[in-house]
């Protein structure tokens, strides 16, 4: 039995789902512990593309069970639509999905507030996914939130929605209120068969020590509510410790933590991005890597690999291993750069210990590497990679001080190079 965590180490979209899907071959359970439909997790299998938002990336394996922990946000109609779309693609959900009864829900008011902030009528524009994530998590923290178990009782639900609108000082008509209660009741009738106690299940499975559990992170460490580039972050706890917070299965019990990095860096939304590039190399990477948001379709911002941020992520997540994805996307670029420090006011910072205004004014300190131009997307062995690609990988390993155990060279499951364990 093993319990493994795969989480993003940068600003999200590192290719977590591709890696979770790859590792899920030997998993009995795949578990989401934070985030909600702001996540866009892409799996390409047998030439077919699936984009998952709330459903864990183990769903493509017919025998794997998918669990959604208490820390995940559920937007009922969106989750129902996701299930129906996957069912249409031939995926069965029978006895395969369990949502913790404690999971909070996203209501229309949360999306309304998110949109109002993003369109400039209140607060700072973060460039959110507009899925209502920030407002829904804040309401849960303020103890005005509504959890999925609350959908079972329409009388209580009506009162709770009324209270919530009052709390936000937003008027709701009687008709709108009744409509929302009715819609949520309909959603509940559909979803209730999937609702139960994920905490008990996980701890029981762990006690028996027979099954493999794979935890799937959403977003990335630099979007973590406490340790990310605040306030340009998401509203959940993204790090290793989020597993315990979001499922009730303590992170102390994890056997292994894999941190996923892209071979370059991307970010969607606003906020500091020290290694961002805006030239034709960025356009080339965006085009070759199809760097457009899986949830919103927005073009992703592109940058060189940021080893300062990368090392910080490795440290706060207590990584055992790193995974490098999208190495193939860099093929054909003559010179590659890795940022090994932020220069601010004459001093070089090797950890992101600067606030946003200083990060924006800092200059990345780069080391330059020769690129390669041989197609690597069918490579199965690290020794067969071009020499310059190996030097680039080794440099990243040295900077983040974590051994890289998997390298992804394409979207498909089999386009993955496994590296034998080696001592550093
Ligand atoms: P996630 O949110 O971390 O799961 O990542 P996304 O699915 O949002 O974005 C990653 C994108 O990169 C998706 O389009 C994947 O299909 C793609 N991808 C993942 N690994 C590789 C890789 O090694 N090479 C290439 N070319 N694409 C990859
Ligand atoms: P996956 O799981 C990349 C970003 C948004 C915005 C900030 C806050 O696919 O890696 P939110 O809607 O969460 O309130 O937005 O976080 N963001 C992501 N960026 N990948 C994601 O998820 C993201 N989820 C949120 O762009 O900057
Ligand atoms: Mg994504």
GROMACS .gro file of C-alpha atoms and ligand atoms in nm:
model
  480
    1UNK     CA    1   0.000   0.000   0.000
    2UNK     CA    2   0.126   0.346  -0.080
    3UNK     CA    3  -0.012   0.694  -0.053
    4UNK     CA    4   0.132   0.932  -0.307
    5UNK     CA    5   0.072   1.300  -0.368
    6UNK     CA    6   0.118   1.476  -0.702
    7UNK     CA    7   0.101   1.853  -0.680
    8UNK     CA    8   0.185   2.158  -0.888
    9UNK     CA    9   0.497   2.350  -0.797
   10UNK     CA   10   0.457   2.671  -0.994
   11UNK     CA   11   0.148   2.876  -1.096
   12UNK     CA   12  -0.069   2.582  -1.204
   13UNK     CA   13  -0.108   2.398  -1.536
   14UNK     CA   14   0.222   2.217  -1.488
   15UNK     CA   15   0.078   1.902  -1.646
   16UNK     CA   16  -0.039   1.748  -1.316
   17UNK     CA   17  -0.328   1.558  -1.475
   18UNK     CA   18  -0.105   1.393  -1.734
   19UNK     CA   19   0.120   1.271  -1.449
   20UNK     CA   20  -0.169   1.166  -1.224
   21UNK     CA   21  -0.317   0.972  -1.514
   22UNK     CA   22   0.022   0.808  -1.575
   23UNK     CA   23   0.064   0.709  -1.210
   24UNK     CA   24  -0.302   0.611  -1.167
   25UNK     CA   25  -0.231   0.285  -1.348
   26UNK     CA   26  -0.141   0.140  -1.009
   27UNK     CA   27  -0.379   0.347  -0.795
   28UNK     CA   28  -0.699   0.214  -0.639
   29UNK     CA   29  -0.815   0.562  -0.538
   30UNK     CA   30  -0.747   0.906  -0.684
   31UNK     CA   31  -0.838   1.192  -0.451
   32UNK     CA   32  -0.885   1.567  -0.498
   33UNK     CA   33  -0.837   1.773  -0.182
   34UNK     CA   34  -0.871   2.142  -0.277
   35UNK     CA   35  -0.981   2.379  -0.548
   36UNK     CA   36  -1.291   2.333  -0.757
   37UNK     CA   37  -1.396   2.399  -1.111
   38UNK     CA   38  -1.120   2.661  -1.144
   39UNK     CA   39  -0.894   2.363  -1.220
   40UNK     CA   40  -0.854   2.248  -1.579
   41UNK     CA   41  -0.681   1.912  -1.591
   42UNK     CA   42  -0.606   1.775  -1.936
   43UNK     CA   43  -0.553   1.409  -2.013
   44UNK     CA   44  -0.485   1.283  -2.362
   45UNK     CA   45  -0.544   0.912  -2.392
   46UNK     CA   46  -0.560   0.711  -2.711
   47UNK     CA   47  -0.566   1.034  -2.911
   48UNK     CA   48  -0.872   1.156  -2.723
   49UNK     CA   49  -0.862   1.468  -2.506
   50UNK     CA   50  -1.045   1.497  -2.172
   51UNK     CA   51  -1.049   1.817  -1.966
   52UNK     CA   52  -1.147   1.756  -1.605
   53UNK     CA   53  -1.241   2.029  -1.358
   54UNK     CA   54  -1.368   1.874  -1.036
   55UNK     CA   55  -1.357   1.502  -1.115
   56UNK     CA   56  -1.023   1.340  -1.019
   57UNK     CA   57  -0.789   1.233  -1.298
   58UNK     CA   58  -0.823   0.863  -1.217
   59UNK     CA   59  -1.163   0.843  -1.384
   60UNK     CA   60  -1.029   0.706  -1.714
   61UNK     CA   61  -0.930   0.376  -1.548
   62UNK     CA   62  -1.252   0.176  -1.512
   63UNK     CA   63  -1.166   0.022  -1.175
   64UNK     CA   64  -1.018   0.327  -1.005
   65UNK     CA   65  -1.235   0.501  -0.749
   66UNK     CA   66  -1.243   0.879  -0.740
   67UNK     CA   67  -1.282   1.069  -0.415
   68UNK     CA   68  -1.349   1.439  -0.359
   69UNK     CA   69  -1.247   1.560  -0.016
   70UNK     CA   70  -1.404   1.813   0.221
   71UNK     CA   71  -1.166   2.087   0.103
   72UNK     CA   72  -1.292   2.084  -0.256
   73UNK     CA   73  -1.562   2.322  -0.375
   74UNK     CA   74  -1.856   2.175  -0.561
   75UNK     CA   75  -2.056   2.379  -0.808
   76UNK     CA   76  -2.349   2.135  -0.836
   77UNK     CA   77  -2.466   2.203  -1.195
   78UNK     CA   78  -2.105   2.213  -1.323
   79UNK     CA   79  -2.017   1.883  -1.158
   80UNK     CA   80  -2.333   1.719  -1.291
   81UNK     CA   81  -2.249   1.840  -1.639
   82UNK     CA   82  -1.895   1.708  -1.605
   83UNK     CA   83  -2.024   1.365  -1.499
   84UNK     CA   84  -2.275   1.355  -1.786
   85UNK     CA   85  -2.012   1.456  -2.042
   86UNK     CA   86  -1.777   1.182  -1.923
   87UNK     CA   87  -2.060   0.929  -1.921
   88UNK     CA   88  -2.136   1.021  -2.281
   89UNK     CA   89  -1.771   0.946  -2.357
   90UNK     CA   90  -1.830   0.594  -2.222
   91UNK     CA   91  -1.698   0.638  -1.867
   92UNK     CA   92  -1.898   0.472  -1.591
   93UNK     CA   93  -1.949   0.639  -1.252
   94UNK     CA   94  -2.122   0.342  -1.092
   95UNK     CA   95  -1.968   0.293  -0.744
   96UNK     CA   96  -1.673   0.502  -0.850
   97UNK     CA   97  -1.729   0.852  -0.713
   98UNK     CA   98  -1.758   0.974  -0.355
   99UNK     CA   99  -1.788   1.339  -0.253
  100UNK     CA  100  -1.733   1.426   0.112
  101UNK     CA  101  -2.056   1.550   0.271
  102UNK     CA  102  -1.858   1.841   0.418
  103UNK     CA  103  -1.755   1.987   0.080
  104UNK     CA  104  -1.862   2.349   0.035
  105UNK     CA  105  -2.074   2.456  -0.258
  106UNK     CA  106  -2.044   2.740  -0.506
  107UNK     CA  107  -2.370   2.929  -0.552
  108UNK     CA  108  -2.473   3.182  -0.820
  109UNK     CA  109  -2.400   3.464  -0.572
  110UNK     CA  110  -2.033   3.357  -0.557
  111UNK     CA  111  -1.997   3.373  -0.933
  112UNK     CA  112  -2.176   3.708  -0.933
  113UNK     CA  113  -1.933   3.855  -0.677
  114UNK     CA  114  -1.629   3.706  -0.854
  115UNK     CA  115  -1.745   3.864  -1.180
  116UNK     CA  116  -1.813   4.200  -1.016
  117UNK     CA  117  -1.459   4.204  -0.874
  118UNK     CA  118  -1.307   4.097  -1.203
  119UNK     CA  119  -1.497   4.352  -1.405
  120UNK     CA  120  -1.373   4.627  -1.180
  121UNK     CA  121  -1.670   4.721  -0.971
  122UNK     CA  122  -1.518   4.605  -0.640
  123UNK     CA  123  -1.174   4.494  -0.515
  124UNK     CA  124  -0.847   4.401  -0.685
  125UNK     CA  125  -0.860   4.226  -1.022
  126UNK     CA  126  -0.677   3.897  -0.984
  127UNK     CA  127  -0.760   3.757  -1.326
  128UNK     CA  128  -0.957   3.472  -1.168
  129UNK     CA  129  -1.125   3.192  -1.356
  130UNK     CA  130  -1.457   3.359  -1.258
  131UNK     CA  131  -1.582   3.033  -1.110
  132UNK     CA  132  -1.674   3.193  -0.777
  133UNK     CA  133  -1.389   3.021  -0.593
  134UNK     CA  134  -1.264   3.313  -0.381
  135UNK     CA  135  -1.610   3.423  -0.263
  136UNK     CA  136  -1.720   3.065  -0.188
  137UNK     CA  137  -1.411   2.986   0.020
  138UNK     CA  138  -1.440   3.322   0.202
  139UNK     CA  139  -1.800   3.248   0.293
  140UNK     CA  140  -1.699   2.911   0.434
  141UNK     CA  141  -1.430   3.083   0.645
  142UNK     CA  142  -1.684   3.341   0.758
  143UNK     CA  143  -1.914   3.050   0.858
  144UNK     CA  144  -2.185   3.161   0.620
  145UNK     CA  145  -2.097   2.898   0.364
  146UNK     CA  146  -2.326   2.620   0.249
  147UNK     CA  147  -2.203   2.264   0.234
  148UNK     CA  148  -2.325   1.989   0.009
  149UNK     CA  149  -2.500   1.810   0.297
  150UNK     CA  150  -2.714   2.123   0.344
  151UNK     CA  151  -2.882   2.057   0.009
  152UNK     CA  152  -3.074   1.767   0.164
  153UNK     CA  153  -3.312   1.991   0.360
  154UNK     CA  154  -3.495   2.253   0.149
  155UNK     CA  155  -3.630   2.450   0.447
  156UNK     CA  156  -3.287   2.494   0.603
  157UNK     CA  157  -3.136   2.557   0.259
  158UNK     CA  158  -3.379   2.842   0.187
  159UNK     CA  159  -3.289   3.009   0.519
  160UNK     CA  160  -2.917   2.966   0.461
  161UNK     CA  161  -2.932   3.120   0.113
  162UNK     CA  162  -3.136   3.413   0.252
  163UNK     CA  163  -2.877   3.466   0.526
  164UNK     CA  164  -2.595   3.455   0.273
  165UNK     CA  165  -2.751   3.724   0.054
  166UNK     CA  166  -2.814   3.933   0.365
  167UNK     CA  167  -2.454   3.893   0.471
  168UNK     CA  168  -2.339   4.019   0.131
  169UNK     CA  169  -2.605   4.293   0.136
  170UNK     CA  170  -2.729   4.173  -0.202
  171UNK     CA  171  -3.103   4.173  -0.261
  172UNK     CA  172  -3.265   3.850  -0.371
  173UNK     CA  173  -3.623   3.836  -0.495
  174UNK     CA  174  -3.858   3.574  -0.356
  175UNK     CA  175  -3.886   3.426  -0.702
  176UNK     CA  176  -3.506   3.399  -0.747
  177UNK     CA  177  -3.473   3.242  -0.402
  178UNK     CA  178  -3.739   2.981  -0.479
  179UNK     CA  179  -3.579   2.910  -0.815
  180UNK     CA  180  -3.238   2.856  -0.654
  181UNK     CA  181  -3.382   2.623  -0.389
  182UNK     CA  182  -3.566   2.429  -0.658
  183UNK     CA  183  -3.256   2.401  -0.880
  184UNK     CA  184  -3.040   2.289  -0.588
  185UNK     CA  185  -3.299   2.033  -0.486
  186UNK     CA  186  -3.289   1.894  -0.837
  187UNK     CA  187  -2.907   1.888  -0.823
  188UNK     CA  188  -2.921   1.713  -0.487
  189UNK     CA  189  -3.150   1.439  -0.619
  190UNK     CA  190  -2.887   1.372  -0.886
  191UNK     CA  191  -2.579   1.400  -0.666
  192UNK     CA  192  -2.688   1.243  -0.338
  193UNK     CA  193  -2.585   0.894  -0.443
  194UNK     CA  194  -2.228   1.021  -0.467
  195UNK     CA  195  -2.218   1.193  -0.127
  196UNK     CA  196  -2.065   1.024   0.179
  197UNK     CA  197  -1.775   1.031   0.422
  198UNK     CA  198  -1.440   1.046   0.241
  199UNK     CA  199  -1.243   1.095   0.564
  200UNK     CA  200  -1.360   0.767   0.716
  201UNK     CA  201  -1.310   0.579   0.391
  202UNK     CA  202  -0.955   0.705   0.342
  203UNK     CA  203  -0.846   0.631   0.696
  204UNK     CA  204  -1.006   0.286   0.686
  205UNK     CA  205  -0.831   0.204   0.359
  206UNK     CA  206  -0.502   0.326   0.501
  207UNK     CA  207  -0.544   0.115   0.816
  208UNK     CA  208  -0.587  -0.200   0.607
  209UNK     CA  209  -0.268  -0.118   0.414
  210UNK     CA  210  -0.381  -0.293   0.099
  211UNK     CA  211  -0.471  -0.019  -0.146
  212UNK     CA  212  -0.282   0.253  -0.328
  213UNK     CA  213  -0.406   0.608  -0.286
  214UNK     CA  214  -0.305   0.889  -0.520
  215UNK     CA  215  -0.377   1.247  -0.418
  216UNK     CA  216  -0.415   1.499  -0.699
  217UNK     CA  217  -0.332   1.863  -0.635
  218UNK     CA  218  -0.500   2.143  -0.825
  219UNK     CA  219  -0.351   2.487  -0.903
  220UNK     CA  220   0.014   2.531  -0.803
  221UNK     CA  221   0.217   2.617  -0.494
  222UNK     CA  222   0.280   2.977  -0.605
  223UNK     CA  223  -0.098   3.023  -0.607
  224UNK     CA  224  -0.127   2.894  -0.248
  225UNK     CA  225  -0.335   3.126  -0.030
  226UNK     CA  226  -0.057   3.175   0.229
  227UNK     CA  227   0.266   3.109   0.041
  228UNK     CA  228   0.182   3.219  -0.312
  229UNK     CA  229   0.223   3.563  -0.468
  230UNK     CA  230  -0.054   3.710  -0.250
  231UNK     CA  231  -0.304   3.858  -0.329
  232UNK     CA  232  -0.261   3.713  -0.680
  233UNK     CA  233  -0.338   3.363  -0.560
  234UNK     CA  234  -0.626   3.122  -0.542
  235UNK     CA  235  -0.821   3.087  -0.216
  236UNK     CA  236  -0.726   2.734  -0.114
  237UNK     CA  237  -0.427   2.566   0.044
  238UNK     CA  238  -0.238   2.406  -0.239
  239UNK     CA  239   0.065   2.263  -0.059
  240UNK     CA  240   0.144   1.913   0.068
  241UNK     CA  241  -0.020   1.995   0.401
  242UNK     CA  242  -0.342   2.072   0.216
  243UNK     CA  243  -0.398   1.696   0.184
  244UNK     CA  244  -0.480   1.664   0.555
  245UNK     CA  245  -0.675   1.990   0.562
  246UNK     CA  246  -0.878   1.891   0.259
  247UNK     CA  247  -0.948   1.523   0.326
  248UNK     CA  248  -0.890   1.436   0.692
  249UNK     CA  249  -0.616   1.195   0.583
  250UNK     CA  250  -0.312   1.352   0.745
  251UNK     CA  251  -0.024   1.458   0.519
  252UNK     CA  252   0.201   1.286   0.775
  253UNK     CA  253   0.084   0.957   0.629
  254UNK     CA  254   0.194   1.029   0.273
  255UNK     CA  255   0.468   0.795   0.153
  256UNK     CA  256   0.583   1.009  -0.135
  257UNK     CA  257   0.535   1.360  -0.267
  258UNK     CA  258   0.591   1.434  -0.637
  259UNK     CA  259   0.618   1.799  -0.739
  260UNK     CA  260   0.534   1.876  -1.100
  261UNK     CA  261   0.726   2.146  -1.289
  262UNK     CA  262   0.706   2.248  -1.651
  263UNK     CA  263   1.039   2.271  -1.832
  264UNK     CA  264   0.960   2.644  -1.861
  265UNK     CA  265   0.709   2.851  -1.663
  266UNK     CA  266   0.355   2.963  -1.736
  267UNK     CA  267   0.100   3.170  -1.552
  268UNK     CA  268  -0.259   3.274  -1.626
  269UNK     CA  269  -0.408   3.577  -1.460
  270UNK     CA  270  -0.241   3.879  -1.305
  271UNK     CA  271   0.047   3.897  -1.059
  272UNK     CA  272   0.424   3.896  -1.048
  273UNK     CA  273   0.606   3.667  -1.287
  274UNK     CA  274   0.980   3.745  -1.269
  275UNK     CA  275   1.090   3.532  -1.565
  276UNK     CA  276   0.811   3.634  -1.801
  277UNK     CA  277   0.915   3.677  -2.164
  278UNK     CA  278   0.716   3.866  -2.421
  279UNK     CA  279   0.920   3.810  -2.736
  280UNK     CA  280   0.893   3.566  -3.027
  281UNK     CA  281   1.030   3.281  -2.810
  282UNK     CA  282   0.722   3.322  -2.588
  283UNK     CA  283   0.500   3.306  -2.898
  284UNK     CA  284   0.686   2.995  -3.015
  285UNK     CA  285   0.639   2.820  -2.678
  286UNK     CA  286   0.274   2.924  -2.658
  287UNK     CA  287   0.211   2.786  -3.004
  288UNK     CA  288   0.415   2.466  -2.969
  289UNK     CA  289   0.291   2.390  -2.618
  290UNK     CA  290  -0.066   2.506  -2.696
  291UNK     CA  291  -0.043   2.727  -2.390
  292UNK     CA  292  -0.403   2.838  -2.354
  293UNK     CA  293  -0.600   2.795  -2.029
  294UNK     CA  294  -0.782   2.460  -2.006
  295UNK     CA  295  -1.068   2.624  -1.814
  296UNK     CA  296  -1.089   2.974  -1.961
  297UNK     CA  297  -0.906   2.947  -2.294
  298UNK     CA  298  -0.695   3.253  -2.201
  299UNK     CA  299  -0.345   3.266  -2.354
  300UNK     CA  300  -0.100   3.169  -2.080
  301UNK     CA  301   0.187   3.402  -1.994
  302UNK     CA  302   0.520   3.236  -2.071
  303UNK     CA  303   0.855   3.257  -1.894
  304UNK     CA  304   1.188   3.082  -1.848
  305UNK     CA  305   1.224   2.817  -1.580
  306UNK     CA  306   1.230   2.997  -1.245
  307UNK     CA  307   1.458   2.798  -1.016
  308UNK     CA  308   1.420   3.051  -0.733
  309UNK     CA  309   1.048   2.987  -0.712
  310UNK     CA  310   1.105   2.619  -0.793
  311UNK     CA  311   1.340   2.565  -0.502
  312UNK     CA  312   1.103   2.745  -0.267
  313UNK     CA  313   0.819   2.513  -0.373
  314UNK     CA  314   1.036   2.206  -0.327
  315UNK     CA  315   1.120   2.322   0.024
  316UNK     CA  316   0.774   2.411   0.152
  317UNK     CA  317   0.620   2.096   0.005
  318UNK     CA  318   0.895   1.866   0.136
  319UNK     CA  319   0.914   1.703  -0.207
  320UNK     CA  320   1.065   1.359  -0.249
  321UNK     CA  321   1.080   1.376  -0.627
  322UNK     CA  322   1.027   1.622  -0.906
  323UNK     CA  323   0.857   1.563  -1.240
  324UNK     CA  324   0.949   1.770  -1.543
  325UNK     CA  325   0.683   1.808  -1.813
  326UNK     CA  326   0.668   1.960  -2.161
  327UNK     CA  327   1.040   1.914  -2.228
  328UNK     CA  328   0.949   1.848  -2.593
  329UNK     CA  329   0.804   2.199  -2.622
  330UNK     CA  330   1.154   2.348  -2.586
  331UNK     CA  331   1.289   2.155  -2.885
  332UNK     CA  332   1.413   2.394  -3.153
  333UNK     CA  333   1.492   2.687  -2.924
  334UNK     CA  334   1.856   2.783  -2.969
  335UNK     CA  335   1.933   2.916  -2.620
  336UNK     CA  336   1.745   2.833  -2.301
  337UNK     CA  337   1.760   3.022  -1.975
  338UNK     CA  338   1.712   2.928  -1.611
  339UNK     CA  339   1.665   3.195  -1.347
  340UNK     CA  340   1.882   3.137  -1.043
  341UNK     CA  341   1.828   3.462  -0.855
  342UNK     CA  342   1.628   3.782  -0.843
  343UNK     CA  343   1.850   4.094  -0.836
  344UNK     CA  344   1.696   4.374  -0.635
  345UNK     CA  345   1.876   4.683  -0.515
  346UNK     CA  346   2.218   4.532  -0.584
  347UNK     CA  347   2.145   4.216  -0.385
  348UNK     CA  348   2.071   3.873  -0.535
  349UNK     CA  349   1.777   3.693  -0.371
  350UNK     CA  350   1.777   3.315  -0.403
  351UNK     CA  351   1.438   3.267  -0.237
  352UNK     CA  352   1.119   3.461  -0.320
  353UNK     CA  353   1.149   3.669  -0.003
  354UNK     CA  354   1.052   3.994  -0.173
  355UNK     CA  355   0.704   4.144  -0.173
  356UNK     CA  356   0.520   4.187  -0.502
  357UNK     CA  357   0.623   4.547  -0.564
  358UNK     CA  358   0.989   4.455  -0.518
  359UNK     CA  359   0.959   4.134  -0.722
  360UNK     CA  360   0.822   4.341  -1.009
  361UNK     CA  361   1.124   4.575  -0.989
  362UNK     CA  362   1.377   4.292  -0.958
  363UNK     CA  363   1.581   4.156  -1.248
  364UNK     CA  364   1.609   3.780  -1.302
  365UNK     CA  365   1.966   3.650  -1.299
  366UNK     CA  366   1.991   3.388  -1.570
  367UNK     CA  367   2.219   3.105  -1.666
  368UNK     CA  368   2.204   3.027  -2.037
  369UNK     CA  369   2.203   2.675  -2.185
  370UNK     CA  370   2.240   2.547  -2.538
  371UNK     CA  371   1.918   2.404  -2.679
  372UNK     CA  372   1.860   2.098  -2.899
  373UNK     CA  373   1.666   2.038  -3.216
  374UNK     CA  374   1.613   1.663  -3.237
  375UNK     CA  375   1.255   1.545  -3.189
  376UNK     CA  376   1.238   1.392  -2.839
  377UNK     CA  377   0.867   1.316  -2.821
  378UNK     CA  378   0.913   0.940  -2.866
  379UNK     CA  379   1.216   0.909  -2.642
  380UNK     CA  380   1.179   0.642  -2.373
  381UNK     CA  381   1.517   0.659  -2.204
  382UNK     CA  382   1.699   0.953  -2.051
  383UNK     CA  383   2.026   0.833  -2.203
  384UNK     CA  384   1.872   0.874  -2.549
  385UNK     CA  385   1.787   1.240  -2.494
  386UNK     CA  386   2.015   1.491  -2.666
  387UNK     CA  387   2.315   1.581  -2.452
  388UNK     CA  388   2.201   1.944  -2.415
  389UNK     CA  389   1.860   1.833  -2.292
  390UNK     CA  390   2.030   1.620  -2.027
  391UNK     CA  391   2.246   1.912  -1.918
  392UNK     CA  392   1.934   2.127  -1.891
  393UNK     CA  393   1.755   1.865  -1.678
  394UNK     CA  394   2.059   1.822  -1.454
  395UNK     CA  395   2.081   2.197  -1.404
  396UNK     CA  396   1.716   2.211  -1.290
  397UNK     CA  397   1.778   1.919  -1.054
  398UNK     CA  398   2.081   2.097  -0.910
  399UNK     CA  399   1.893   2.421  -0.861
  400UNK     CA  400   1.584   2.279  -0.696
  401UNK     CA  401   1.788   2.012  -0.516
  402UNK     CA  402   1.530   1.741  -0.574
  403UNK     CA  403   1.583   1.436  -0.795
  404UNK     CA  404   1.373   1.431  -1.110
  405UNK     CA  405   1.210   1.090  -1.145
  406UNK     CA  406   0.978   1.139  -1.442
  407UNK     CA  407   1.013   1.343  -1.758
  408UNK     CA  408   0.719   1.406  -1.984
  409UNK     CA  409   0.792   1.454  -2.353
  410UNK     CA  410   0.437   1.466  -2.490
  411UNK     CA  411   0.069   1.474  -2.394
  412UNK     CA  412   0.006   1.100  -2.413
  413UNK     CA  413   0.047   0.862  -2.119
  414UNK     CA  414   0.326   0.668  -2.287
  415UNK     CA  415   0.527   0.979  -2.371
  416UNK     CA  416   0.688   0.961  -2.029
  417UNK     CA  417   1.045   0.877  -1.934
  418UNK     CA  418   1.093   0.705  -1.602
  419UNK     CA  419   1.428   0.765  -1.439
  420UNK     CA  420   1.571   0.499  -1.213
  421UNK     CA  421   1.619   0.610  -0.854
  422UNK     CA  422   1.961   0.754  -0.800
  423UNK     CA  423   2.136   0.895  -0.500
  424UNK     CA  424   2.219   1.263  -0.507
  425LIG     P1  425  -0.271   2.071  -1.511
  425LIG     O1  426  -0.374   2.174  -1.475
  425LIG     O2  427  -0.146   2.084  -1.429
  425LIG     O3  428  -0.325   1.932  -1.512
  425LIG     O4  429  -0.225   2.106  -1.660
  425LIG     P2  430  -0.320   2.147  -1.783
  425LIG     O5  431  -0.391   2.027  -1.831
  425LIG     O6  432  -0.401   2.267  -1.751
  425LIG     O7  433  -0.212   2.198  -1.886
  425LIG     C1  434  -0.106   2.120  -1.927
  425LIG     C2  435  -0.110   2.110  -2.081
  425LIG     O8  436   0.011   2.053  -2.125
  425LIG     C3  437  -0.218   2.019  -2.132
  425LIG     O9  438  -0.260   2.066  -2.257
  425LIG     C4  439  -0.149   1.884  -2.148
  425LIG    O10  440  -0.209   1.801  -2.245
  425LIG     C5  441  -0.014   1.930  -2.193
  425LIG     N1  442   0.100   1.845  -2.156
  425LIG     C6  443   0.125   1.778  -2.041
  425LIG     N2  444   0.246   1.720  -2.046
  425LIG     C7  445   0.297   1.751  -2.167
  425LIG     C8  446   0.422   1.723  -2.232
  425LIG    O11  447   0.511   1.660  -2.177
  425LIG     N3  448   0.439   1.773  -2.357
  425LIG     C9  449   0.345   1.847  -2.420
  425LIG     N4  450   0.371   1.892  -2.541
  425LIG     N5  451   0.228   1.877  -2.363
  425LIG    C10  452   0.205   1.830  -2.237
  426LIG     P1  453  -0.499   2.393  -1.250
  426LIG     O1  454  -0.547   2.297  -1.145
  426LIG     C1  455  -0.365   2.794  -1.351
  426LIG     C2  456  -0.537   3.120  -1.118
  426LIG     C3  457  -0.626   3.219  -1.190
  426LIG     C4  458  -0.599   3.344  -1.109
  426LIG     C5  459  -0.587   3.291  -0.968
  426LIG     C6  460  -0.714   3.299  -0.886
  426LIG     O2  461  -0.554   2.368  -1.385
  426LIG     O3  462  -0.351   2.405  -1.247
  426LIG     P2  463  -0.940   3.160  -0.892
  426LIG     O4  464  -1.038   3.139  -1.002
  426LIG     O5  465  -0.882   3.036  -0.836
  426LIG     O6  466  -0.994   3.249  -0.784
  426LIG     O7  467  -0.822   3.244  -0.961
  426LIG     O8  468  -0.549   3.155  -0.980
  426LIG     N1  469  -0.577   2.980  -1.130
  426LIG     C7  470  -0.513   2.890  -1.205
  426LIG     N2  471  -0.409   2.907  -1.289
  426LIG     N3  472  -0.418   2.673  -1.329
  426LIG     C8  473  -0.519   2.654  -1.243
  426LIG     O9  474  -0.565   2.533  -1.207
  426LIG     C9  475  -0.575   2.767  -1.180
  426LIG     N4  476  -0.676   2.785  -1.094
  426LIG    C10  477  -0.675   2.915  -1.063
  426LIG    O10  478  -0.587   3.233  -1.325
  426LIG    O11  479  -0.474   3.399  -1.145
  427LIG    MG1  480  -0.477   2.330  -1.567
   0.00000   0.00000   0.00000
